[in-house]
Short mmCIF file of C-alpha atoms in Angstrom, two decimals:
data_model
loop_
_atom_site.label_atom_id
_atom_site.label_comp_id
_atom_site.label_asym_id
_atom_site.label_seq_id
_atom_site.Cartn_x
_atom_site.Cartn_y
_atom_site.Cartn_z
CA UNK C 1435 -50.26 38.33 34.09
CA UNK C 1436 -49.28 36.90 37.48
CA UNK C 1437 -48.53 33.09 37.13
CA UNK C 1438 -47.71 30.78 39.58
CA UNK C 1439 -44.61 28.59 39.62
CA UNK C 1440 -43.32 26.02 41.86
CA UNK C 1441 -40.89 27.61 43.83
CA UNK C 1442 -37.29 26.18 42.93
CA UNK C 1443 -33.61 27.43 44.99
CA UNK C 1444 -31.02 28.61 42.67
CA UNK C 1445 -28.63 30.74 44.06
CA UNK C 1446 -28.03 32.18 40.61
CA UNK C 1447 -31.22 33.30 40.55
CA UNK C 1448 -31.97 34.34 44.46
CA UNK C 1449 -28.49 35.72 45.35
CA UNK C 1450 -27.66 37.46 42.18
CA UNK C 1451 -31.45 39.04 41.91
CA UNK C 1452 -30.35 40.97 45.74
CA UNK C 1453 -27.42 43.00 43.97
CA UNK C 1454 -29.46 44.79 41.35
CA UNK C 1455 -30.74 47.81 41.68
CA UNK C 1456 -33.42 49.85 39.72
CA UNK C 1457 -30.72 51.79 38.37
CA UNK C 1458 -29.08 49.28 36.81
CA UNK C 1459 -31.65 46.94 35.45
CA UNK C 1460 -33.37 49.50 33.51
CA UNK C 1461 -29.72 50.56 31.85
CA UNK C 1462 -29.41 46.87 30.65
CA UNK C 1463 -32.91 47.05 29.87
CA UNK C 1464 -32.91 49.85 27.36
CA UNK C 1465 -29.09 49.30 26.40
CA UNK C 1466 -30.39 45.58 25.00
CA UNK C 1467 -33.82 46.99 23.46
CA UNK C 1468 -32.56 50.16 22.11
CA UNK C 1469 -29.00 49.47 21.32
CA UNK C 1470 -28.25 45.95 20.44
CA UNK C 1471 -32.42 44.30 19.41
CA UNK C 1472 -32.41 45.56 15.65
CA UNK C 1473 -35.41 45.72 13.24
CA UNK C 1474 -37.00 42.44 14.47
CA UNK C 1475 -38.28 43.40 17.44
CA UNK C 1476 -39.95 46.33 16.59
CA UNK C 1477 -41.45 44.27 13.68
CA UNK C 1478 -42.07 41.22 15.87
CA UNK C 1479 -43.93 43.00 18.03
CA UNK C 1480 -45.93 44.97 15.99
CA UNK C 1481 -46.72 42.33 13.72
CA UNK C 1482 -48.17 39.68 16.58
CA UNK C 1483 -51.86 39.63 16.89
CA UNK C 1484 -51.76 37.13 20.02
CA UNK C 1485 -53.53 34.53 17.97
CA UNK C 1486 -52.19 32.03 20.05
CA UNK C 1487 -51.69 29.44 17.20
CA UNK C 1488 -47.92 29.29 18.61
CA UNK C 1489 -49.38 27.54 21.79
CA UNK C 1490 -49.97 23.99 20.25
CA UNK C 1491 -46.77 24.02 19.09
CA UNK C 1492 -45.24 24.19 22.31
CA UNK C 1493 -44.10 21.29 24.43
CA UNK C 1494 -44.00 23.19 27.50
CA UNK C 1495 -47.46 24.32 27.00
CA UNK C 1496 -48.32 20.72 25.93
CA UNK C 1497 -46.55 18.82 28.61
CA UNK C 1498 -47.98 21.25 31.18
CA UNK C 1499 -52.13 20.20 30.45
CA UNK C 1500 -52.37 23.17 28.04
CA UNK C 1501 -51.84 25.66 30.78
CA UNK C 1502 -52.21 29.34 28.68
CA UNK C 1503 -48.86 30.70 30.74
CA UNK C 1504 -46.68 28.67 28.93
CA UNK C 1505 -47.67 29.31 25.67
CA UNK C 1506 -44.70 31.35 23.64
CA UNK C 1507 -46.63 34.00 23.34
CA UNK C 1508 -47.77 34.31 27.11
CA UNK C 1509 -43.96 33.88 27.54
CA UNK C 1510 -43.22 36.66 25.22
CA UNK C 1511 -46.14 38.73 27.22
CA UNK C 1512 -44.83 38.02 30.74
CA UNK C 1513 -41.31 39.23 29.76
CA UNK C 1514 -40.04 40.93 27.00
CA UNK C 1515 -43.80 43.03 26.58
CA UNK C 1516 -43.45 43.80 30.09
CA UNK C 1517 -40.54 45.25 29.65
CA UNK C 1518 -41.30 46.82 27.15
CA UNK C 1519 -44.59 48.60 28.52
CA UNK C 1520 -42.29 49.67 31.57
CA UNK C 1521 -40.04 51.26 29.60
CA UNK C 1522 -37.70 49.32 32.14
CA UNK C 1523 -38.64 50.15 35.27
CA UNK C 1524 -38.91 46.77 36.77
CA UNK C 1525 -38.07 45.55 40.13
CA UNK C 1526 -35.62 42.31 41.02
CA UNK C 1527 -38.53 40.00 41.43
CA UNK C 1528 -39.97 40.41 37.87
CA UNK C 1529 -36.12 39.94 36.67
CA UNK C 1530 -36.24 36.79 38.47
CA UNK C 1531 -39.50 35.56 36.70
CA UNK C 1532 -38.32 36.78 33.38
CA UNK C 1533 -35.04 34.55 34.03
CA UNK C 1534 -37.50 31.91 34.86
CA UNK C 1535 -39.15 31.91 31.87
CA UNK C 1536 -36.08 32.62 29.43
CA UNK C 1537 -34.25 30.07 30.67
CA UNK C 1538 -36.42 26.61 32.48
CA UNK C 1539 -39.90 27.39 29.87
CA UNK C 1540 -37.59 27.68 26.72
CA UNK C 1541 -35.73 25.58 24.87
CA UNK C 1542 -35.27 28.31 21.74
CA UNK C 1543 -36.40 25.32 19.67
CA UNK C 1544 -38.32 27.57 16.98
CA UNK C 1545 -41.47 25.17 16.60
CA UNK C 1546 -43.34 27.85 17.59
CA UNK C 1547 -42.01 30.00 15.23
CA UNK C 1548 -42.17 27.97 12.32
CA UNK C 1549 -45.99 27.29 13.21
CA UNK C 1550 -46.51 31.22 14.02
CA UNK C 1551 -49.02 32.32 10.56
CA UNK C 1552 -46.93 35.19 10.44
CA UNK C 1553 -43.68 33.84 11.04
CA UNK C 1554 -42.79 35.48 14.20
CA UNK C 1555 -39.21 34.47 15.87
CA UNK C 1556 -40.33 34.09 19.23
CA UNK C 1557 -36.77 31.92 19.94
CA UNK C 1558 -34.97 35.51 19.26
CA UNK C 1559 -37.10 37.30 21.20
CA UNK C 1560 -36.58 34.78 24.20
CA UNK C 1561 -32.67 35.09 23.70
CA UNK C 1562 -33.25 38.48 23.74
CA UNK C 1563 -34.39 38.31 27.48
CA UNK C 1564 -32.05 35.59 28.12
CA UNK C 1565 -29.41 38.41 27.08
CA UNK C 1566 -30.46 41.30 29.55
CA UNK C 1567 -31.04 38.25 32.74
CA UNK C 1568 -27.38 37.31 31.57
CA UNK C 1569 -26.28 40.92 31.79
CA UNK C 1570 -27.57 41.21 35.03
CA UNK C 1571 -26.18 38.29 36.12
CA UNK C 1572 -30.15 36.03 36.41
CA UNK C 1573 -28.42 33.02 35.53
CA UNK C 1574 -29.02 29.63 36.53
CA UNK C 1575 -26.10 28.92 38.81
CA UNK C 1576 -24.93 25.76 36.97
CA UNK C 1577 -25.13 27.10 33.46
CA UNK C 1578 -23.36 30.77 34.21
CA UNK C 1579 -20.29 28.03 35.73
CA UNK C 1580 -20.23 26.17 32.51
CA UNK C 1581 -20.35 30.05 31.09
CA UNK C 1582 -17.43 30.92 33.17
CA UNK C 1583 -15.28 27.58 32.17
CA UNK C 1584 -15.51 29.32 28.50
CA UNK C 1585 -13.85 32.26 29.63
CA UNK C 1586 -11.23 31.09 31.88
CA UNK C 1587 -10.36 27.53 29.90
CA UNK C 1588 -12.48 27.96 26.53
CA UNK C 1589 -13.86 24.82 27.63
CA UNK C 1590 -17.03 24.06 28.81
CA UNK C 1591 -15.94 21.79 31.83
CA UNK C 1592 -13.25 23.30 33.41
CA UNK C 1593 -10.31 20.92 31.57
CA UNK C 1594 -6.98 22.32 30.96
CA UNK C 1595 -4.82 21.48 28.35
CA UNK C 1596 -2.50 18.54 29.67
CA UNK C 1597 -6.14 17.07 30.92
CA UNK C 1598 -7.02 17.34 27.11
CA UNK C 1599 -3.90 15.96 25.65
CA UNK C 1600 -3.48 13.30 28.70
CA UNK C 1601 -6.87 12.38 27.64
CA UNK C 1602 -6.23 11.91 24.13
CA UNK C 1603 -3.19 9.83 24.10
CA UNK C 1604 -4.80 7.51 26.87
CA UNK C 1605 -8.03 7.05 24.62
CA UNK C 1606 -5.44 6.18 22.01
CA UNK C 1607 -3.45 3.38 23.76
CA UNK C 1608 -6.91 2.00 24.25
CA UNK C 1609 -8.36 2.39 19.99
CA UNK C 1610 -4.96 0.59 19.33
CA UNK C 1611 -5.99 -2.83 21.41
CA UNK C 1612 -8.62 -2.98 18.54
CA UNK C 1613 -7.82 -1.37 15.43
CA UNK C 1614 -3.80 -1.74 14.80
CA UNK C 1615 -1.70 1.53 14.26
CA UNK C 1616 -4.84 3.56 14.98
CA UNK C 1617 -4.04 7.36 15.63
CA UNK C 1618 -5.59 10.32 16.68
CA UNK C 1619 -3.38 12.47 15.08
CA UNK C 1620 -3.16 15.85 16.83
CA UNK C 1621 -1.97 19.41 15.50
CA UNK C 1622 -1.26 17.67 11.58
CA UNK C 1623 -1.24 20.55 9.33
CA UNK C 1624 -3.14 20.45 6.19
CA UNK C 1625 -5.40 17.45 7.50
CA UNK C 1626 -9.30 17.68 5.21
CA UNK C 1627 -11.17 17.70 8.06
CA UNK C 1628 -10.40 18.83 11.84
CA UNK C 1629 -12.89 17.45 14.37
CA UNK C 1630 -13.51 19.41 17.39
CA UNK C 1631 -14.74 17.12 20.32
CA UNK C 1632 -17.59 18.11 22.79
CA UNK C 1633 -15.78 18.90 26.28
CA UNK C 1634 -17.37 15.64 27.79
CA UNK C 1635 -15.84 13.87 25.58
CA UNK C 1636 -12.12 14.75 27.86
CA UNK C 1637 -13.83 14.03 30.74
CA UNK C 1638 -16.47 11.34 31.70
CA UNK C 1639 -18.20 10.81 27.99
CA UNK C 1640 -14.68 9.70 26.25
CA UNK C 1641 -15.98 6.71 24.71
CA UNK C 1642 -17.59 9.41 22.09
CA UNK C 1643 -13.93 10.50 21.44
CA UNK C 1644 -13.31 6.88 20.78
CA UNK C 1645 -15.84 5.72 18.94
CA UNK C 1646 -15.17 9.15 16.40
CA UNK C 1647 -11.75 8.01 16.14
CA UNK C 1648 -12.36 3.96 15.33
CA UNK C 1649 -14.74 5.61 12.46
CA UNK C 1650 -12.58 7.83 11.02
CA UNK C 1651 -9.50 5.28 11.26
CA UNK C 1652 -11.20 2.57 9.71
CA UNK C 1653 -12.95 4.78 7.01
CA UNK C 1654 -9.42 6.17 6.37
CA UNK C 1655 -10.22 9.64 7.11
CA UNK C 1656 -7.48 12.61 6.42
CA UNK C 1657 -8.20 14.13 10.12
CA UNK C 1658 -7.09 16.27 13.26
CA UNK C 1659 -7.79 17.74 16.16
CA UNK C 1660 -5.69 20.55 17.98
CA UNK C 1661 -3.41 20.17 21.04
CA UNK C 1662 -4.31 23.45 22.19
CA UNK C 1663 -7.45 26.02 22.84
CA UNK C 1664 -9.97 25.81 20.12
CA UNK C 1665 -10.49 21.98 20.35
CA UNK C 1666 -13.65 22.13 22.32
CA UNK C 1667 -17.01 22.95 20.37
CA UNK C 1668 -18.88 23.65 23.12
CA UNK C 1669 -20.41 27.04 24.21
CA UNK C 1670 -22.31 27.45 27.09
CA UNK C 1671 -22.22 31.20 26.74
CA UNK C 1672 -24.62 31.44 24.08
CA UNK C 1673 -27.13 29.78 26.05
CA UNK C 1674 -26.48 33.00 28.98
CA UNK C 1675 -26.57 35.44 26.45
CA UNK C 1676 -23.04 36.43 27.15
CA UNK C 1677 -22.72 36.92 23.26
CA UNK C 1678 -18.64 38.94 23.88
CA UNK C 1679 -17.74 35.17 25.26
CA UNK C 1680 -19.81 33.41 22.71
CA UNK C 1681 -17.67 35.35 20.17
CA UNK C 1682 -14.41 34.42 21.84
CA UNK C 1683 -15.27 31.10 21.82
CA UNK C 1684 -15.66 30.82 18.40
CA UNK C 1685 -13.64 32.96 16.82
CA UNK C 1686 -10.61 30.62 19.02
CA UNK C 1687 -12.58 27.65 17.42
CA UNK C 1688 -12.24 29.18 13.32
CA UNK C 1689 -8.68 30.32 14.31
CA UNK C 1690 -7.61 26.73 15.78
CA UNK C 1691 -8.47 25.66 12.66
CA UNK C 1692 -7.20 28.11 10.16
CA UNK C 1693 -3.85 27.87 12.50
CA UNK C 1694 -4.24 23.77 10.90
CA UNK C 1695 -5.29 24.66 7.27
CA UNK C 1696 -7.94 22.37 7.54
CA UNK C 1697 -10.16 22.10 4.96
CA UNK C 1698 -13.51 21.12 6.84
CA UNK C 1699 -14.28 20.80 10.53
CA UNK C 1700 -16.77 18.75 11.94
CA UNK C 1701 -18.20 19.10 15.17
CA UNK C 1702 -19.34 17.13 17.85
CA UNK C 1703 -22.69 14.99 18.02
CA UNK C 1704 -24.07 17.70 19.68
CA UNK C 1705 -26.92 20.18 18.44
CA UNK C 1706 -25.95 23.58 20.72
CA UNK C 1707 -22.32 22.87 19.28
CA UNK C 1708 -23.66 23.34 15.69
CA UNK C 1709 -25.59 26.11 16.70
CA UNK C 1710 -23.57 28.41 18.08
CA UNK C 1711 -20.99 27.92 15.29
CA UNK C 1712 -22.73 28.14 12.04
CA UNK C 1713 -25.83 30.58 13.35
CA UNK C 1714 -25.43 32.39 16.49
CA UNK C 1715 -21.34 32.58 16.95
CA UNK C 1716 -20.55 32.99 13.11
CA UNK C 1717 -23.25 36.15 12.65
CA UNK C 1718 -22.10 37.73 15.80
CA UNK C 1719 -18.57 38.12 14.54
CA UNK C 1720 -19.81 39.24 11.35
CA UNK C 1721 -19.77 36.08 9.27
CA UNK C 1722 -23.13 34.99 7.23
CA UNK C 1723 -21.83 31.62 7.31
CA UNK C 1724 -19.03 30.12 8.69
CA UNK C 1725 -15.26 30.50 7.57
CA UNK C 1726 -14.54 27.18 7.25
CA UNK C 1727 -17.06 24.69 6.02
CA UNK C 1728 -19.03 22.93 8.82
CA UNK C 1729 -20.00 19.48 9.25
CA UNK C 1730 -22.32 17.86 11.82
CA UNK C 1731 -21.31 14.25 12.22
CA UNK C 1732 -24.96 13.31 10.99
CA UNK C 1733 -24.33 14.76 7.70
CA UNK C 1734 -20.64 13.59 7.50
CA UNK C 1735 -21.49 9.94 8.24
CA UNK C 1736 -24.02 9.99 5.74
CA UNK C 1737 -21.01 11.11 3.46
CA UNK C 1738 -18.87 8.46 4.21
CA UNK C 1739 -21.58 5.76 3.61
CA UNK C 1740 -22.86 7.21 0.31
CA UNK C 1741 -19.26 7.41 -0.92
CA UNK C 1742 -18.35 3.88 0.03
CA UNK C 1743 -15.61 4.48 2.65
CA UNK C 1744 -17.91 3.58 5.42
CA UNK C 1745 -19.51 -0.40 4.43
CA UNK C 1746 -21.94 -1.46 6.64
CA UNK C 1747 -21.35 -5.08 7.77
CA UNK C 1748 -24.88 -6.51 9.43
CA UNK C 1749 -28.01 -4.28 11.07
CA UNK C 1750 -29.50 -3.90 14.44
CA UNK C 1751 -32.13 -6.42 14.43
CA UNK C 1752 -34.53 -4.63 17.39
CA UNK C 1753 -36.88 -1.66 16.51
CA UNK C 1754 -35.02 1.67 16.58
CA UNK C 1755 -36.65 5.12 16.10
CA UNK C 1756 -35.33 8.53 16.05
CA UNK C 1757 -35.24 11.83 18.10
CA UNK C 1758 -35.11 14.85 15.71
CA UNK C 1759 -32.65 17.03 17.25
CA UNK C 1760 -33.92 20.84 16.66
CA UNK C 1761 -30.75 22.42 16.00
CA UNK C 1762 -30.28 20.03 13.41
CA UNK C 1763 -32.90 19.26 11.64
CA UNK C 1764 -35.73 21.52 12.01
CA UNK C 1765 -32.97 24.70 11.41
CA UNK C 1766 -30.50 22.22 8.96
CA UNK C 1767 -32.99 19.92 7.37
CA UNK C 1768 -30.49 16.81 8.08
CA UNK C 1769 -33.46 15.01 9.10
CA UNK C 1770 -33.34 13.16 5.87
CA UNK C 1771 -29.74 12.12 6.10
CA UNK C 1772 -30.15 10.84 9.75
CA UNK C 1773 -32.97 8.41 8.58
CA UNK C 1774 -30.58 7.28 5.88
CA UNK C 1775 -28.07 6.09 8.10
CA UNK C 1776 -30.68 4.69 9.94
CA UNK C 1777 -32.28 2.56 7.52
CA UNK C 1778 -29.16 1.64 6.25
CA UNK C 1779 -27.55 0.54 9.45
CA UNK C 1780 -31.49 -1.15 11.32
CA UNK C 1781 -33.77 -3.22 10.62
CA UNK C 1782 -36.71 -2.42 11.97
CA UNK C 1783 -37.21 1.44 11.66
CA UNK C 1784 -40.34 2.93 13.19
CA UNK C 1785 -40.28 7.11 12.50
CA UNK C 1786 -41.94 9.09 15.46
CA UNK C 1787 -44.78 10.94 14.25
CA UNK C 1788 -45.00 14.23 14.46
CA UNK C 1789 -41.32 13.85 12.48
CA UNK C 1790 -38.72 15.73 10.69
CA UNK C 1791 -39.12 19.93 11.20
CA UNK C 1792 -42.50 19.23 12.91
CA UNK C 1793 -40.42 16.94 15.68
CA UNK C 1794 -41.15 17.74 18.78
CA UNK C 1795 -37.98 19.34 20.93
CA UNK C 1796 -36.33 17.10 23.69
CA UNK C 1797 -37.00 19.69 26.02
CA UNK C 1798 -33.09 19.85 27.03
CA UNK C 1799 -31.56 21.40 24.52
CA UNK C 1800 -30.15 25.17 24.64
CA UNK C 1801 -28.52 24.92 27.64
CA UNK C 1802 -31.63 23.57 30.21
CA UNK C 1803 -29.80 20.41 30.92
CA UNK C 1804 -27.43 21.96 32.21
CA UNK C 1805 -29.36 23.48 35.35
CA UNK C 1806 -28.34 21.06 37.33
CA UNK C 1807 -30.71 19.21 39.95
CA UNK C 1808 -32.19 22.12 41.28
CA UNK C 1809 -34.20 21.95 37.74
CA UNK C 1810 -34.51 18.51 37.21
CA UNK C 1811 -38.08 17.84 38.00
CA UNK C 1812 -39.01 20.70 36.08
CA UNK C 1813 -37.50 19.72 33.12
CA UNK C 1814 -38.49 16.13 33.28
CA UNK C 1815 -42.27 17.44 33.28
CA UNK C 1816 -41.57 19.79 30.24
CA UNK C 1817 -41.07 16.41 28.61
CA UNK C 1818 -43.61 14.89 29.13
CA UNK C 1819 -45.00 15.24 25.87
CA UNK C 1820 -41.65 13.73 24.32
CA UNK C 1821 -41.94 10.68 26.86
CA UNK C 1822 -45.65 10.28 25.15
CA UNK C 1823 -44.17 10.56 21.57
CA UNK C 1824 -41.79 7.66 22.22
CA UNK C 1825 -43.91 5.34 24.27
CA UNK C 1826 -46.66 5.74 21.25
CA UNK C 1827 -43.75 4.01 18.92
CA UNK C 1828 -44.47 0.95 20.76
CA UNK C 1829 -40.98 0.73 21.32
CA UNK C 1830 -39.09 -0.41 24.17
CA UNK C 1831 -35.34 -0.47 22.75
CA UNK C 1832 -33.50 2.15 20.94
CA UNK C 1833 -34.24 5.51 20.21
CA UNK C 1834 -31.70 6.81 17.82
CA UNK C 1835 -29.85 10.30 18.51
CA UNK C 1836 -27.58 12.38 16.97
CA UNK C 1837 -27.15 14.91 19.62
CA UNK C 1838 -25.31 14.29 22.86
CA UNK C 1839 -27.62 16.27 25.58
CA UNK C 1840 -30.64 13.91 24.26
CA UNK C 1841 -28.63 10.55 25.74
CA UNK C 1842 -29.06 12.32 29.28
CA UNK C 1843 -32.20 12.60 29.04
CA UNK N 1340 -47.67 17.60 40.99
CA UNK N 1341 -44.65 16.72 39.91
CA UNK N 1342 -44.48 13.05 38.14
CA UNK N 1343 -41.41 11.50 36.78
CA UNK N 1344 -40.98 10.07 33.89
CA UNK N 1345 -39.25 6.76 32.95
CA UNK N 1346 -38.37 5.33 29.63
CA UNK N 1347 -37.71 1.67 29.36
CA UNK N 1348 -35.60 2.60 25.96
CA UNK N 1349 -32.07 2.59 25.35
CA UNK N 1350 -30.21 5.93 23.61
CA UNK N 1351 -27.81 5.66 20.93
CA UNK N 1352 -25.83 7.55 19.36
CA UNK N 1353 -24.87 7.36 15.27
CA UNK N 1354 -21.39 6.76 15.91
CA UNK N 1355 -22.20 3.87 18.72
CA UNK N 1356 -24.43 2.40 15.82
CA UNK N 1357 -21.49 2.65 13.02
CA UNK N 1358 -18.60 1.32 15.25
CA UNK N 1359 -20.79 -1.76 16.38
CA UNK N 1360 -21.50 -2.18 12.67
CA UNK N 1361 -19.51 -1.32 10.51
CA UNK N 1362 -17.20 -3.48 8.31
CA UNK N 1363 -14.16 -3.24 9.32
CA UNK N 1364 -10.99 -5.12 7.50
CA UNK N 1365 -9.26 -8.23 9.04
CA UNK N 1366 -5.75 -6.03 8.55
CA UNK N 1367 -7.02 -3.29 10.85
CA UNK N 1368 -8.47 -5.14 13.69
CA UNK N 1369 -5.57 -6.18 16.65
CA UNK N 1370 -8.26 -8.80 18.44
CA UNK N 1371 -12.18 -9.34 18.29
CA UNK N 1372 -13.99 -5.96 17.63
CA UNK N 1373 -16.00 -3.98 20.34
CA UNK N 1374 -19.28 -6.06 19.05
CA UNK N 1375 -17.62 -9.36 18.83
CA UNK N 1376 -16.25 -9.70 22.43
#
């Protein structure tokens, strides 16, 4: 299938696509499919019948007038099939448009699998191809940076250490101008839960870092977060399919907080965050689940409030409604615990519709809004569907998140 | 074509909800609270 595609300059695409070489791409080819892909694919791709009921589910294929190229299993044709039928002999340019697809027409938000009659992972099969582009270096430029910040910094945005701690003590002077004696205690040993910040939060979204802290200081919360690598919960590797720094990332993550004898960590309002360490970063060092129990802040809020240690004092008064983030709720089921807080803290809640698991994705997520502007436009149209779901609310105030890439939408 | 989309809505975050309303003791708080300025 030759598809047409608006023609969009990334050097991490165009550049690294001229250094490849026959040779080499079908090594990574068959090295991914025949070494490291286990019993899925071959059942995956037996099993598919190219029914094409994975195609509603969609909102590529939705937001782009129901064109048939960017339904999953088009996606899955155009790429890893390809492949596949090759046996690996394919040139740079189909690379390219298998990068394409991986990375701008995906957002590994399993809809489509969950809708697929035979239950077909078509998000694994994606990362799959999102692992051989990444091994050959088909990486959208901005992303493989963020990538890269992992391995040099185990951050995602290039902070060092001092920057983290300079950061923390600043956002402290400031929490104490409102809440007296408020601390953000770092590297205290034996703390129940350890709370490990998004990397925006040390750099230009610190008001997240602050309003975490006033929660958990006025809720009286037994917390910590470490001085040194391991803090961030972040990983922008997964999204390349560079699973070795994935790994790293995470296993410095557990061990940051096994160093602290912490009894629970809790990450950042931030769905990839979640993802990578309870799914993809835990199984790929061997764990089913993770070491170290694993809160998202949705589900530890909700905590607090049930339990009493959180009282809420008055409610928003304007309409609210919420945005299902995929990593959370349709692969965690905290949908119901986000609608909690909601009702308990608003008013007037109207609930999207589709909802829940059946939410549509935010088209963002898994690492796409982090392309950078040469992808902007693209993603904003991939939307468009989403847009539609909101605007039907009738709202025109506050959609509620729980996820941080959703607020840059 | 290419259209962009605008949303007239405002995003918030759980946390951004909680600290603007939340009880929070008249011990703990130094001066007015984010909310109350």
């Amino acid at each position: 299938m030759n598809v047409q595609r608006k023609p969009v300059a990334d050097p991490g695409f165009e550049e690294n696509a001229k250094k490849l070489t026959p040779e080499k791409i079908e090594r990574v080819i068959k090295w991914v499919l025949e070494k490291e892909a286990d019993i899925r694919l071959k059942t995956f791709v037996e099993t598919c019948i190219h029914c094409g009921l994975c195609s509603e589910a969609c909102h590529y294929f939705l937001s782009y007038r129901r064109d048939p190229s960017y339904a999953p299993v088009a996606k899955i044709r155009q790429t890893l099939w390809d492949m596949l039928k090759k046996k690996g002999k394919v040139d740079a340019e189909s690379v390219k448009m298998y990068a394409r697809i991986a990375f701008t027409e995906c957002n590994i938000c399993r809809r489509c699998s969950m809708y697929c009659p035979f239950g077909i992972d078509m998000a694994y099969m994606l990362n799959l191809v999102r692992r051989i582009c990444g091994l050959l270096g088909v990486v959208p430029q901005y992303l493989q940076d963020q990538a890269n910040s992992h391995m040099y910094t185990y951050t995602q945005a290039w902070l060092a250490q001092d920057d983290w701690v300079d950061t923390v003590q600043f956002i402290e002077d400031e929490l104490r101008m409102e809440i007296k004696n408020a601390r953000i205690p770092l590297d205290k040993v034996g703390a129940e839960v350890m709370y490990s910040p998004h990397s925006l939060e040390a750099k230009f979204k610190t008001n997240l870092l602050s309003n975490i802290a006033y929660i958990l200081n006025v809720a009286g919360v037994d917390w910590t977060m470490p001085s040194f690598d391991g803090w961030d919960s972040t990983n922008q590797a997964m999204h390349v399919g560079d699973n070795e720094t994935m790994g790293m990332v995470e296993r410095m993550h557990f061990e940051a907080a096994m160093k602290l004898k912490v009894k629970k960590i809790m990450t950042s309002e931030c769905g990839h965050s979640f993802r990578a360490a309870v799914y993809d970063g835990s199984r790929w060092l061997g764990w089913k689940e993770p070491p170290i129990t694993y809160l998202q802040p949705t589900q530890f809020f909700y905590e607090l409030i049930r339990d009493g240690k959180i009282r809420i004092a008055k409610k928003i008064k304007e309409p609210v409604t919420v945005q299902d983030p995929c990593s959370i709720v349709r692969n965690r089921g905290l949908g119901g615990m986000l609608r909690s807080i909601v009702n308990w803290t608003c008013e007037d809640f109207r609930d999207v519709n589709p909802r829940l698991e059946h939410n549509y994705c935010c088209c963002a997520g898994s690492g796409v809004i982090n392309y950078g502007p040469p992808w902007k436009f693209i993603r904003m149209e991939g939307g468009r569907v989403k847009i539609n779901q909101l605007k039907a609310t009738g709202l025109s105030s506050h959609p509620v998140t729980a996820v941080i890439n959703q607020s840059k939408k | 074509m290419i259209h962009y989309y605008k949303l007239d809505m405002r995003v918030m975050f759980i946390s951004e909800i909680l600290v603007q309303n939340m009880y929070v003791p008249d011990e703990m708080k130094v001066i007015k609270t984010r909310d109350e300025k």
